Short mmCIF file of C-alpha atoms in Angstrom, two decimals:
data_model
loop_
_atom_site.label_atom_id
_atom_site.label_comp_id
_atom_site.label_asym_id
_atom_site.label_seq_id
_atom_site.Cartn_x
_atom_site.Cartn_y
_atom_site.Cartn_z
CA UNK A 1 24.39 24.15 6.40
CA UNK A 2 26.87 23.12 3.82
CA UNK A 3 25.49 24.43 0.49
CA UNK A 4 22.71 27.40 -0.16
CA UNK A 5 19.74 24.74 0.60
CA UNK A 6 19.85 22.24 3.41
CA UNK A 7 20.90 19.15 2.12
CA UNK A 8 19.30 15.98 3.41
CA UNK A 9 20.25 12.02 2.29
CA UNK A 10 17.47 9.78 2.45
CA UNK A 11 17.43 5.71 2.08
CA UNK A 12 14.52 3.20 1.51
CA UNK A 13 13.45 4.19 -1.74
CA UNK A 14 11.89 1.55 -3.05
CA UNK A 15 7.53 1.48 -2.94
CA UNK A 16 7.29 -1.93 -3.89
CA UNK A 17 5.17 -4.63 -2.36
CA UNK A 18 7.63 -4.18 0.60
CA UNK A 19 6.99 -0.55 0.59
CA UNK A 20 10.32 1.04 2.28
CA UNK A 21 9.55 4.22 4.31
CA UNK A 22 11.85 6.97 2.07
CA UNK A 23 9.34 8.12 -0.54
CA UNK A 24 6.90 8.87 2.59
CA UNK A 25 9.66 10.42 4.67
CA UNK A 26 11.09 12.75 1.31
CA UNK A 27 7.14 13.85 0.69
CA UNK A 28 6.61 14.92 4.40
CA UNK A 29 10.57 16.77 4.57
CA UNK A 30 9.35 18.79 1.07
CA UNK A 31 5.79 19.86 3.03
CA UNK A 32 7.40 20.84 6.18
CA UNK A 33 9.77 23.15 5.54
CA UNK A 34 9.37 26.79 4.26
CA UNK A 35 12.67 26.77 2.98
CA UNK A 36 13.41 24.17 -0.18
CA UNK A 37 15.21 21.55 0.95
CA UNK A 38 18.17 19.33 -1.21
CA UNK A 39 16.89 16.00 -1.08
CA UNK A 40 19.54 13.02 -2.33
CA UNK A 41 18.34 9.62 -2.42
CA UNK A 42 20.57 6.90 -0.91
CA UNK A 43 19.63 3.99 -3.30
CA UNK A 44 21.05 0.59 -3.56
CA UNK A 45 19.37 -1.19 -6.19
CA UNK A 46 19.51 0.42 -10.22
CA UNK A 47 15.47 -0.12 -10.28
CA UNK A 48 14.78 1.49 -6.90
CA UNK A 49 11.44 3.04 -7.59
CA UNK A 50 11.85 6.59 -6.13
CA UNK A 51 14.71 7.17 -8.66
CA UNK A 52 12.26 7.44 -11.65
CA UNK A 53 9.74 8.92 -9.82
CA UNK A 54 8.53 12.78 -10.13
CA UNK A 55 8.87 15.23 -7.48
CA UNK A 56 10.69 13.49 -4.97
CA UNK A 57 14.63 13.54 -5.50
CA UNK A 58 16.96 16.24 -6.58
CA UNK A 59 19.82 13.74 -7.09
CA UNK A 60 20.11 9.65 -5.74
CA UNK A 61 23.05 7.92 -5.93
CA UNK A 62 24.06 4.20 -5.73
CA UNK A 63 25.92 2.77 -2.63
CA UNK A 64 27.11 -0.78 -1.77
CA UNK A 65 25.19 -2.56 0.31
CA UNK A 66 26.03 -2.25 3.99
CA UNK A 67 26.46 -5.71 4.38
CA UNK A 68 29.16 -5.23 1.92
CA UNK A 69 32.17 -3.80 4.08
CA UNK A 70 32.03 -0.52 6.15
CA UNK A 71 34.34 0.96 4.46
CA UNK A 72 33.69 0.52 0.70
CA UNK A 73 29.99 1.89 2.49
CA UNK A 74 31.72 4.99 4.23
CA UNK A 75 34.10 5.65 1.07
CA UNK A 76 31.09 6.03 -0.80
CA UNK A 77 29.11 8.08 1.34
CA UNK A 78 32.47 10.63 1.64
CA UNK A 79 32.30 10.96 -2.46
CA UNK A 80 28.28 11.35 -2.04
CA UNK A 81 29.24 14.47 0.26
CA UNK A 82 32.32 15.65 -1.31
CA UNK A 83 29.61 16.23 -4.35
CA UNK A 84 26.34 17.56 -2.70
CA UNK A 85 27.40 18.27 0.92
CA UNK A 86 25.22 16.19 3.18
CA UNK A 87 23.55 17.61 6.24
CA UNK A 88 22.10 14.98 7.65
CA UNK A 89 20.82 11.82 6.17
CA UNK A 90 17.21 9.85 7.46
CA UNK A 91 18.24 6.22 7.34
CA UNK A 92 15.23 3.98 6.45
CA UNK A 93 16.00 0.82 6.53
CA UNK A 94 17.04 -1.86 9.55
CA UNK A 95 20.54 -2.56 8.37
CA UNK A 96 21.63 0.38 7.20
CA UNK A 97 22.15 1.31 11.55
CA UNK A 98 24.35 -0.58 12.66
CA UNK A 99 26.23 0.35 10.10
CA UNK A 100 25.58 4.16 10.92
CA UNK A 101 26.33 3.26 14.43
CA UNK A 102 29.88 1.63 13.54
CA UNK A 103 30.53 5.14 11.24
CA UNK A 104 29.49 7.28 13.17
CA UNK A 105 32.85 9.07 14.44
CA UNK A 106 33.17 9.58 11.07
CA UNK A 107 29.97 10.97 10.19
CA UNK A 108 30.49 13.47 12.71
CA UNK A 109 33.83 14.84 11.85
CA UNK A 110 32.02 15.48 8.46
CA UNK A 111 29.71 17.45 9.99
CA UNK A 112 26.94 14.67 8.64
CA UNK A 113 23.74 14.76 11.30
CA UNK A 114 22.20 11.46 12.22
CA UNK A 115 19.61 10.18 15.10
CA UNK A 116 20.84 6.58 15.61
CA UNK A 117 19.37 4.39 18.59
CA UNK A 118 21.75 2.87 20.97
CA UNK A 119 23.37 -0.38 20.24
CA UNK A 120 21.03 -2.29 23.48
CA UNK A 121 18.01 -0.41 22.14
CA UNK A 122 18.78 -2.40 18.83
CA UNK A 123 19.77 -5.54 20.62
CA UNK A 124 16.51 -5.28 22.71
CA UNK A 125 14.07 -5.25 20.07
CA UNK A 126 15.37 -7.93 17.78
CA UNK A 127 12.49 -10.54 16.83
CA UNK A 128 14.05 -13.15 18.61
CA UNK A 129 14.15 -11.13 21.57
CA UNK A 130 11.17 -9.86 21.64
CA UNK A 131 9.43 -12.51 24.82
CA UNK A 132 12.29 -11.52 27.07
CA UNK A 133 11.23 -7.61 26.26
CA UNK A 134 7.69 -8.52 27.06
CA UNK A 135 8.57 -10.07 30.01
CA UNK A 136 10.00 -6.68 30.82
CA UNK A 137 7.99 -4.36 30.05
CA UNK A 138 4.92 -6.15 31.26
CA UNK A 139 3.45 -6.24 27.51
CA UNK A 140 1.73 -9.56 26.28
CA UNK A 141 3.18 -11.08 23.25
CA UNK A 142 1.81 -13.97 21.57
CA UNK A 143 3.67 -16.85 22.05
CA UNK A 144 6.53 -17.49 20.06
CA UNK A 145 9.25 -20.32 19.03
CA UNK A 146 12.32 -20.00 16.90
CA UNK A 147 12.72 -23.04 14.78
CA UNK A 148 15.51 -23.24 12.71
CA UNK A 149 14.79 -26.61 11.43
CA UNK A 150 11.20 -29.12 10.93
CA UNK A 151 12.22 -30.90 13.44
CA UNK A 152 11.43 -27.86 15.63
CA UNK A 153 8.60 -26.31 13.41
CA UNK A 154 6.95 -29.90 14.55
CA UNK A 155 7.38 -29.63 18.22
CA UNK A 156 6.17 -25.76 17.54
CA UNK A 157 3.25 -27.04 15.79
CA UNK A 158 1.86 -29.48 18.44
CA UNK A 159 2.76 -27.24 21.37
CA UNK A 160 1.00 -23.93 19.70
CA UNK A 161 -1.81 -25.25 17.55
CA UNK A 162 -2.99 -24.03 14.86
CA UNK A 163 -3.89 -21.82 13.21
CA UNK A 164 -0.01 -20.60 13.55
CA UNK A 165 1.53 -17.83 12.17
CA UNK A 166 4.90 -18.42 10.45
CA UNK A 167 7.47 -15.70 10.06
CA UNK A 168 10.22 -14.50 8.41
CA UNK A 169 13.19 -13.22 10.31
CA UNK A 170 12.76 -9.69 9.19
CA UNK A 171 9.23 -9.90 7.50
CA UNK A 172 6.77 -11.98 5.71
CA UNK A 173 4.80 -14.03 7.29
CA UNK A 174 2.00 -16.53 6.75
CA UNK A 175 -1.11 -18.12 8.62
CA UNK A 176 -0.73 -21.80 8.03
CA UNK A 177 -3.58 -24.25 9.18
CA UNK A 178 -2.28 -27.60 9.48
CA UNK A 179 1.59 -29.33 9.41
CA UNK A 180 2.17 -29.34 5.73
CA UNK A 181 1.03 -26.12 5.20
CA UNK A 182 3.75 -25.25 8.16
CA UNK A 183 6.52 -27.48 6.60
CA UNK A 184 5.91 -25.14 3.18
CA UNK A 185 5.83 -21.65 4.56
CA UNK A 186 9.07 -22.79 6.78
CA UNK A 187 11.01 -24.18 3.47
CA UNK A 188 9.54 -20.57 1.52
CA UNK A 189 10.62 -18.18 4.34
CA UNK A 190 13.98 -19.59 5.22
CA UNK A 191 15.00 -19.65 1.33
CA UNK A 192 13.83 -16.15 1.00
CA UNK A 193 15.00 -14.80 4.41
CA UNK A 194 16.94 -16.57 6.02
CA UNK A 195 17.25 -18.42 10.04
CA UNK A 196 15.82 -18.07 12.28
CA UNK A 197 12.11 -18.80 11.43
CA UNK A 198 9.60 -17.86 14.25
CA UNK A 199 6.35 -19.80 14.87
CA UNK A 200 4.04 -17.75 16.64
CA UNK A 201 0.43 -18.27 18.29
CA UNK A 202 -2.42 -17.08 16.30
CA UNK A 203 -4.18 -14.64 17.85
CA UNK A 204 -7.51 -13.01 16.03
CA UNK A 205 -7.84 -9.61 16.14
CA UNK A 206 -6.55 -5.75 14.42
CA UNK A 207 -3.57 -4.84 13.84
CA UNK A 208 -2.58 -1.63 14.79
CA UNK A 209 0.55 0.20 14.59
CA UNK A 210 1.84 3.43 16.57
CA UNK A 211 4.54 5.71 14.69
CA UNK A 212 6.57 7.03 17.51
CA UNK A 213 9.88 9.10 18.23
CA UNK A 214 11.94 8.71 21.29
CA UNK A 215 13.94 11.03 22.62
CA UNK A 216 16.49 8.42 24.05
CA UNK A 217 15.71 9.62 27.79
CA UNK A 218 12.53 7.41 28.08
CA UNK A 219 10.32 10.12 26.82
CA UNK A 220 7.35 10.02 23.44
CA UNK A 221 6.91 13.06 22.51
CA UNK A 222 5.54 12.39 19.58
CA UNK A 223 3.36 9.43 18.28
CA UNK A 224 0.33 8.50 15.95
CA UNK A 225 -1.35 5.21 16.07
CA UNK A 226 -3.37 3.84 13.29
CA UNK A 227 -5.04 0.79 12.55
CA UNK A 228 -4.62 -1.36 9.39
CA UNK A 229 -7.52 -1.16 7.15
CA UNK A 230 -6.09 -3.31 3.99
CA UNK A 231 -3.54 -5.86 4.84
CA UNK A 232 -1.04 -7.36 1.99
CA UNK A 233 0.13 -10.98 1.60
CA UNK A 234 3.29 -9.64 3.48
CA UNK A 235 1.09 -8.19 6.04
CA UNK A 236 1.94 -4.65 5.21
CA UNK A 237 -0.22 -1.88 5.47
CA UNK A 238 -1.90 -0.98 1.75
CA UNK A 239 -4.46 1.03 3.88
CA UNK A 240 -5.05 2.37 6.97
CA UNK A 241 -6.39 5.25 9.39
CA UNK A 242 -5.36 7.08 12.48
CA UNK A 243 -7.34 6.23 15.71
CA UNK A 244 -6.88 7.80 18.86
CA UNK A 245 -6.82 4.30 21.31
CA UNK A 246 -5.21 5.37 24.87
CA UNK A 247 -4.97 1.75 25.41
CA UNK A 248 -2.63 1.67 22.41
CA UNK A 249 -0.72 4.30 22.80
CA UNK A 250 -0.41 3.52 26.48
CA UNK A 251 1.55 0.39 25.23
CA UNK A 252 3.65 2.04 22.83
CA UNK A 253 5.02 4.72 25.37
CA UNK A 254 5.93 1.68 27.56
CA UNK A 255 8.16 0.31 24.73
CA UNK A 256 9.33 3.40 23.66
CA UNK A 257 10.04 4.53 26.95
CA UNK A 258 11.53 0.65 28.07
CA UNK A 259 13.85 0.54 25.38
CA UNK A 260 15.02 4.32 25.81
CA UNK A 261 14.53 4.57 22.46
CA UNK A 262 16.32 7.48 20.33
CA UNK A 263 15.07 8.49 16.99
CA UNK A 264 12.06 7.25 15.14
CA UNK A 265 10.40 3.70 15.42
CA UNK A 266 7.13 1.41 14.60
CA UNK A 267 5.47 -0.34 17.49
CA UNK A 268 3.32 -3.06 15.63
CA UNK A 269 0.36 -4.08 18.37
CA UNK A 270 -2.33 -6.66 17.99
CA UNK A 271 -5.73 -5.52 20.16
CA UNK A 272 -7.46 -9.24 20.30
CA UNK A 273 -11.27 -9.57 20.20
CA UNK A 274 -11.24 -9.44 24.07
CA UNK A 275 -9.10 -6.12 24.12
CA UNK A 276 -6.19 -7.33 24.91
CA UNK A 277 -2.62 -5.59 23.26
CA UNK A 278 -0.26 -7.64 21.86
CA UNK A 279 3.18 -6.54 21.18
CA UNK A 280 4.18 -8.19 17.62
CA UNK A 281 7.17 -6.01 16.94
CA UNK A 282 9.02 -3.08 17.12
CA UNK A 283 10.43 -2.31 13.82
CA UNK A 284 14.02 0.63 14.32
CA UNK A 285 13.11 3.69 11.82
CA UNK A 286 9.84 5.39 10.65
CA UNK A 287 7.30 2.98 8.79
CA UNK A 288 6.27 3.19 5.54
CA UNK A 289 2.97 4.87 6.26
CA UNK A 290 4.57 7.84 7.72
CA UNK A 291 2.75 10.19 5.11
CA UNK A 292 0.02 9.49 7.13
CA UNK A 293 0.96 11.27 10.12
CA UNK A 294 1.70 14.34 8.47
CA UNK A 295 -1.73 14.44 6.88
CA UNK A 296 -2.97 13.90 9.91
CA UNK A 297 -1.30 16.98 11.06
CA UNK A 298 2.50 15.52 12.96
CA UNK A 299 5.11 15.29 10.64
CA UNK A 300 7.34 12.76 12.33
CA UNK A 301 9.81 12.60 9.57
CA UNK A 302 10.51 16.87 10.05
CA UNK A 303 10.63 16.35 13.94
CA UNK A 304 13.20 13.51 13.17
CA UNK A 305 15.10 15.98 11.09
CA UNK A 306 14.62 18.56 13.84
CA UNK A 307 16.28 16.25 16.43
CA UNK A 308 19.63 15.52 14.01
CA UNK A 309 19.89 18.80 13.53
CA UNK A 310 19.91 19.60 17.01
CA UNK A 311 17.37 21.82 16.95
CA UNK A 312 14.09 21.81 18.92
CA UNK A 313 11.06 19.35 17.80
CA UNK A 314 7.66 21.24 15.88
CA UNK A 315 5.15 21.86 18.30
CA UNK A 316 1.79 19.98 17.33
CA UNK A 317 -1.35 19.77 18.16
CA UNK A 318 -2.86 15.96 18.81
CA UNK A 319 -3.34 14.55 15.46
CA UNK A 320 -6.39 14.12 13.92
CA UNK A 321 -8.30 10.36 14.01
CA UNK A 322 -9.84 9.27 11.05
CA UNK A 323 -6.95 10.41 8.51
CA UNK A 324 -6.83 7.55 5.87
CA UNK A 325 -4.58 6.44 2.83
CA UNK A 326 -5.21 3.51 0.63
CA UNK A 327 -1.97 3.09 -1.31
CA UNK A 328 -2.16 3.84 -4.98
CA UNK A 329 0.79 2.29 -6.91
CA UNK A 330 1.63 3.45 -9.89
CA UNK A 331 4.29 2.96 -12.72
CA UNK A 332 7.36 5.28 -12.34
CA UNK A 333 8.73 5.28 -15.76
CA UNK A 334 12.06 5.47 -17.01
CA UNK A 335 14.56 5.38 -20.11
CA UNK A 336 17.26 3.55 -20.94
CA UNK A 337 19.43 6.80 -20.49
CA UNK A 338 18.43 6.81 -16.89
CA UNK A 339 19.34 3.32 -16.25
CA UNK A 340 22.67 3.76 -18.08
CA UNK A 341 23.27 7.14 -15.67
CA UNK A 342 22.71 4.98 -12.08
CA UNK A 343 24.41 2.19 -13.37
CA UNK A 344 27.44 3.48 -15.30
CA UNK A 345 28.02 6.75 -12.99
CA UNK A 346 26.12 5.79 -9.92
CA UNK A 347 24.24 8.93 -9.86
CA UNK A 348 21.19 10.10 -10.85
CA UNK A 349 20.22 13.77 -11.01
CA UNK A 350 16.67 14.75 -11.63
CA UNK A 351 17.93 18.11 -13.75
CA UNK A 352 19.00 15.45 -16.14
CA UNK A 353 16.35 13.37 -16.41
CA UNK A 354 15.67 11.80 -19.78
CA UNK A 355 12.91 13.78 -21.25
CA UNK A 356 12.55 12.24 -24.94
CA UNK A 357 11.30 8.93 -25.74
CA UNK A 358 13.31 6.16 -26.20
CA UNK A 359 17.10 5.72 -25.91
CA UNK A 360 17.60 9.45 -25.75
CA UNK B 1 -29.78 -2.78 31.66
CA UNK B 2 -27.29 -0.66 32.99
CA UNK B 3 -24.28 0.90 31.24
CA UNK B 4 -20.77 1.14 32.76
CA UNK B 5 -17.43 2.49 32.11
CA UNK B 6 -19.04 3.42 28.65
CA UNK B 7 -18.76 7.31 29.13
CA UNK B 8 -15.30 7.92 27.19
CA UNK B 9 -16.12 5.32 24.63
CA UNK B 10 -19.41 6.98 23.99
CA UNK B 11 -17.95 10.60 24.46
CA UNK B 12 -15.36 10.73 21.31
CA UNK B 13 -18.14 8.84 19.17
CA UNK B 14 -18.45 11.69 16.25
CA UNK B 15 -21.98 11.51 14.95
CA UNK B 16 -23.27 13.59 12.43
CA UNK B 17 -26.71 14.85 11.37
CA UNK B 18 -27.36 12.47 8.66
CA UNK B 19 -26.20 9.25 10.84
CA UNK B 20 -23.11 8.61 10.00
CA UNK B 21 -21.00 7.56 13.43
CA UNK B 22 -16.89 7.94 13.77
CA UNK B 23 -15.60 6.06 16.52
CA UNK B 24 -12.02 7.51 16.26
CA UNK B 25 -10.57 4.37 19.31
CA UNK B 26 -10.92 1.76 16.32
CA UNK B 27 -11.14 3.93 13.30
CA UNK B 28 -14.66 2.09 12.70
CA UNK B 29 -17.43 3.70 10.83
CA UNK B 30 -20.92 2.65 10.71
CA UNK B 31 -24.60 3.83 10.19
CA UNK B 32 -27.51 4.75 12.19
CA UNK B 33 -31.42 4.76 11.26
CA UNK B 34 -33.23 8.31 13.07
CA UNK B 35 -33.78 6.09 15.73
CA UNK B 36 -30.77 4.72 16.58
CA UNK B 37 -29.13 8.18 15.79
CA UNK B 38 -31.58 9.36 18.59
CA UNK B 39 -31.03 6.73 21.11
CA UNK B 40 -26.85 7.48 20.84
CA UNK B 41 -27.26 10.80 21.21
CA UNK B 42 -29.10 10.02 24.36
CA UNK B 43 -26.70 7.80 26.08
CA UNK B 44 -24.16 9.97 24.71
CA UNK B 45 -25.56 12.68 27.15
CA UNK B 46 -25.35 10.40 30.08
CA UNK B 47 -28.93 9.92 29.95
CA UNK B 48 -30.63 6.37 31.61
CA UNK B 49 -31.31 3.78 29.80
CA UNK B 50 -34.97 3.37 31.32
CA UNK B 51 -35.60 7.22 30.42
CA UNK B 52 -34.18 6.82 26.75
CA UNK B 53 -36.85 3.91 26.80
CA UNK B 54 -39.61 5.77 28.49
CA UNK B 55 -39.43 8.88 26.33
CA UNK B 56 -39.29 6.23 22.93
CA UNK B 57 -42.81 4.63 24.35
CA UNK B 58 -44.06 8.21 24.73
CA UNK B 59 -43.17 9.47 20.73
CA UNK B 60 -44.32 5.44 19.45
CA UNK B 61 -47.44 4.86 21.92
CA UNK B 62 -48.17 1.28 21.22
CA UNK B 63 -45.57 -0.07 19.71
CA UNK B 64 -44.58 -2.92 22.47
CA UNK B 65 -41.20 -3.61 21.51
CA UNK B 66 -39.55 -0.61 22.15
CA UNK B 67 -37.81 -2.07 25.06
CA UNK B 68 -37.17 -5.14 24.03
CA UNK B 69 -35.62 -3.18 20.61
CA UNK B 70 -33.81 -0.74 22.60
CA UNK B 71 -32.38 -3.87 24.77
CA UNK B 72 -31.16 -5.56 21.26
CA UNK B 73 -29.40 -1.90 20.11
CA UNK B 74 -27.42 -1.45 23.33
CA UNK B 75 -26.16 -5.63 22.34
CA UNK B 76 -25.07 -4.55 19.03
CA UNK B 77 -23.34 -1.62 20.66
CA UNK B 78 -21.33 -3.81 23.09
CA UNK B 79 -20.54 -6.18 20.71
CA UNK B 80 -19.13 -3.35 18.85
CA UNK B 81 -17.20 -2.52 21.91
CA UNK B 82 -18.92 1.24 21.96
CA UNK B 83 -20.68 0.81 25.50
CA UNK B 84 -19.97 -1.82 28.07
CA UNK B 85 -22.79 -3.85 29.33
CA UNK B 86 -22.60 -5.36 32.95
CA UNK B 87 -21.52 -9.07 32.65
CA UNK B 88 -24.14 -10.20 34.22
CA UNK B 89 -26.52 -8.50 31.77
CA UNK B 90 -24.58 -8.83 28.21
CA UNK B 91 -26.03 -11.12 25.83
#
């Protein structure tokens, strides 16, 4: 431990209509422990909701993008610790790890704690190559085609029938009917997100997702599953509750377990009216539902920051089924003052925090 | 009509007094009248369905549904996915 209180950086602060999984991960961390813990939010956006939020950070900061250049990103993370002395930081969002991964010499001369899958574990749970990790793990997927132009969404169209699900390459996704309906939601997604666009079989049924964490050897050792009770426009989660489904969790210690998977992960299954489990996608950090687990009695986001430390996981009991949230969003309100604070000095600290109306 | 493979499915059911029933696989909640509360509790105990049936006739003499009704609840419990009804005898 660098300073008197353990110091953990969290990302993924934003609970938007994307909800991003740090505000869930930050409220678990501050139930868990006994002793109070430094939390620092990694933010990367001025309007990032967790940084006007109560309760949640003792100081955020603003980064560059990763996508920006390694080492303007590792620069920045250096002053970050220089000023709060990082322990370990919970990444919580997709491209933030192969970023990690590419830093990670550094991080540890630092003395900065991280659990970061492997580099094939990433690789082998990519969207696009999600048949071929079907295929090996002997888990149905529906059937998929990447279509990076109309000429392709057309051949998709004829060969999958509809109703087809169209999706973004990292999320959103839509249930189109017919070809023009197609045509659209290709145009929308590939403006907002991007190539490749998957078309994907339509298969009726719940969704249910498993939090898991791996312990990079093969093993599970822990997981909750719940199923989706109040599905966005995105197809996120807004509600859901825990289930205890062997049949589910079955499947999601054959991914976890296939891809050897280190650190904490989302297996998103489909269980179709005949039973059957789908594999839709296996998403690389914690979701943003992970409050759940904790209320339902395994704090994933703890035994994550049990595993960078290098200490051994919380013993739990099996969770408890029928644990549900509805999400409740709120405004998380701010002053000018704050705004000028991110923006101006890239920090935030919540002992500062504007407490008079107005400019301040 | 026979039941099989339904014994876990009906074993983590959580019903409680007033009829409310849990079944923690799906996360689905639903509602039972005293009768069907009865009836669960039954199979839940691994009791037959022709003895479930029989002792229904004997507390409702001449009513002459009862097995036809009984028939229709175990339908609405397999389409619910809570017991499994031989193909052969599902609806």
């Amino acid at each position: 431990m660098k300073g008197q209180r353990l110091c953990v950086a969290v990302s993924g602060l934003h609970l938007g209509e994307n909800a991003q999984p740090g505000p869930g991960v930050i409220r678990s961390l501050r139930e868990a422990n006994a002793e109070p813990l430094r939390i620092v939010g990694l933010a990367y956006d001025a309007l990032d909701s967790s940084l006007y939020a109560p309760g949640l950070l003792d100081e955020a900061f603003l980064l560059p993008y990763p996508s920006v250049s390694p080492e303007a990103y590792l620069e920045r993370l250096l002053e970050i610790d220089e000023q709060c002395g990082i322990d370990a930081i919970i990444p919580c969002l997709d491209s933030e790890l192969p970023l990690l991964r590419q830093l990670s010499p550094e991080l540890e001369a630092r003395k900065i704690c991280c659990v970061l899958p492997r580099g094939r574990s990433l690789f082998l749970r990519a969207k696009d190559q999600l048949t071929q990790l079907s295929e090996r793990l002997g888990v149905a997927v529906p059937e998929t085609r990447s279509v990076s132009d109309l000429a392709a969404l057309a051949r998709a169209c004829s060969e999958l029938g509809f109703p087809l699900v169209v999706k973004g390459p990292f999320c959103d996704a839509e249930v189109v009917q017919g070809p023009d309906q197609a045509s659209t939601a290709f145009e929308r997604l590939s403006k907002q997100w991007g190539f490749p666009v998957l078309a994907q079989r339509f298969v009726a049924g719940d969704e249910y997702n498993v939090a898991a964490l791996g312990d990079g050897e093969g093993a599970m050792p822990l997981a909750v599953a719940m199923r989706k009770t109040i599905v966005t426009r995105l197809g996120k989660a807004w509600g859901a509750m825990t289930v205890h489904d062997p049949s589910v969790m079955d499947v999601a210690r054959r991914v976890v377990s296939g891809l050897s998977w280190r650190g904490g992960c989302e297996v998103e299954l489909l269980k179709s009216r005949d039973s059957r489990i789908y594999l839709i996608e296996v998403n690389p950090r914690l979701p943003a539902w992970i409050y759940l687990t904790t209320a339902a009695g395994v704090n994933l986001p703890f035994a994550l920051l049990r595993m960078a430390l290098g200490q051994a996981l919380p013993r739990y009991g099996d969770y408890q089924a029928g644990v549900f949230y509805v999400r409740h969003a709120t405004e998380a309100i701010g002053y000018v003052r704050d705004i000028e604070n991110i923006v101006s000095y890239g920090r935030r600290s919540a002992a500062v925090a504007t407490v008079a109306h107005g400019v301040g | 009509m026979s039941l099989s493979n339904s014994w876990n499915s009906l074993r983590s059911l959580a019903i409680s007094e007033n009829g409310f029933v849990f079944d923690p696989r799906t996360g689905h909640a639903y509602t039972a009248n005293q009768t069907g509360l009865a009836v669960l509790r039954a199979l839940k105990e691994g009791r037959p369905v022709a003895e479930i049936t029989r002792e229904l006739s004997q507390d409702f003499p001449g009513v002459p549904s009862i097995e036809a009704d009984v028939c229709g609840f175990l339908r609405l419990l397999s389409q619910l996915g809570i017991v499994e009804v031989p193909e052969q005898e599902a609806p």
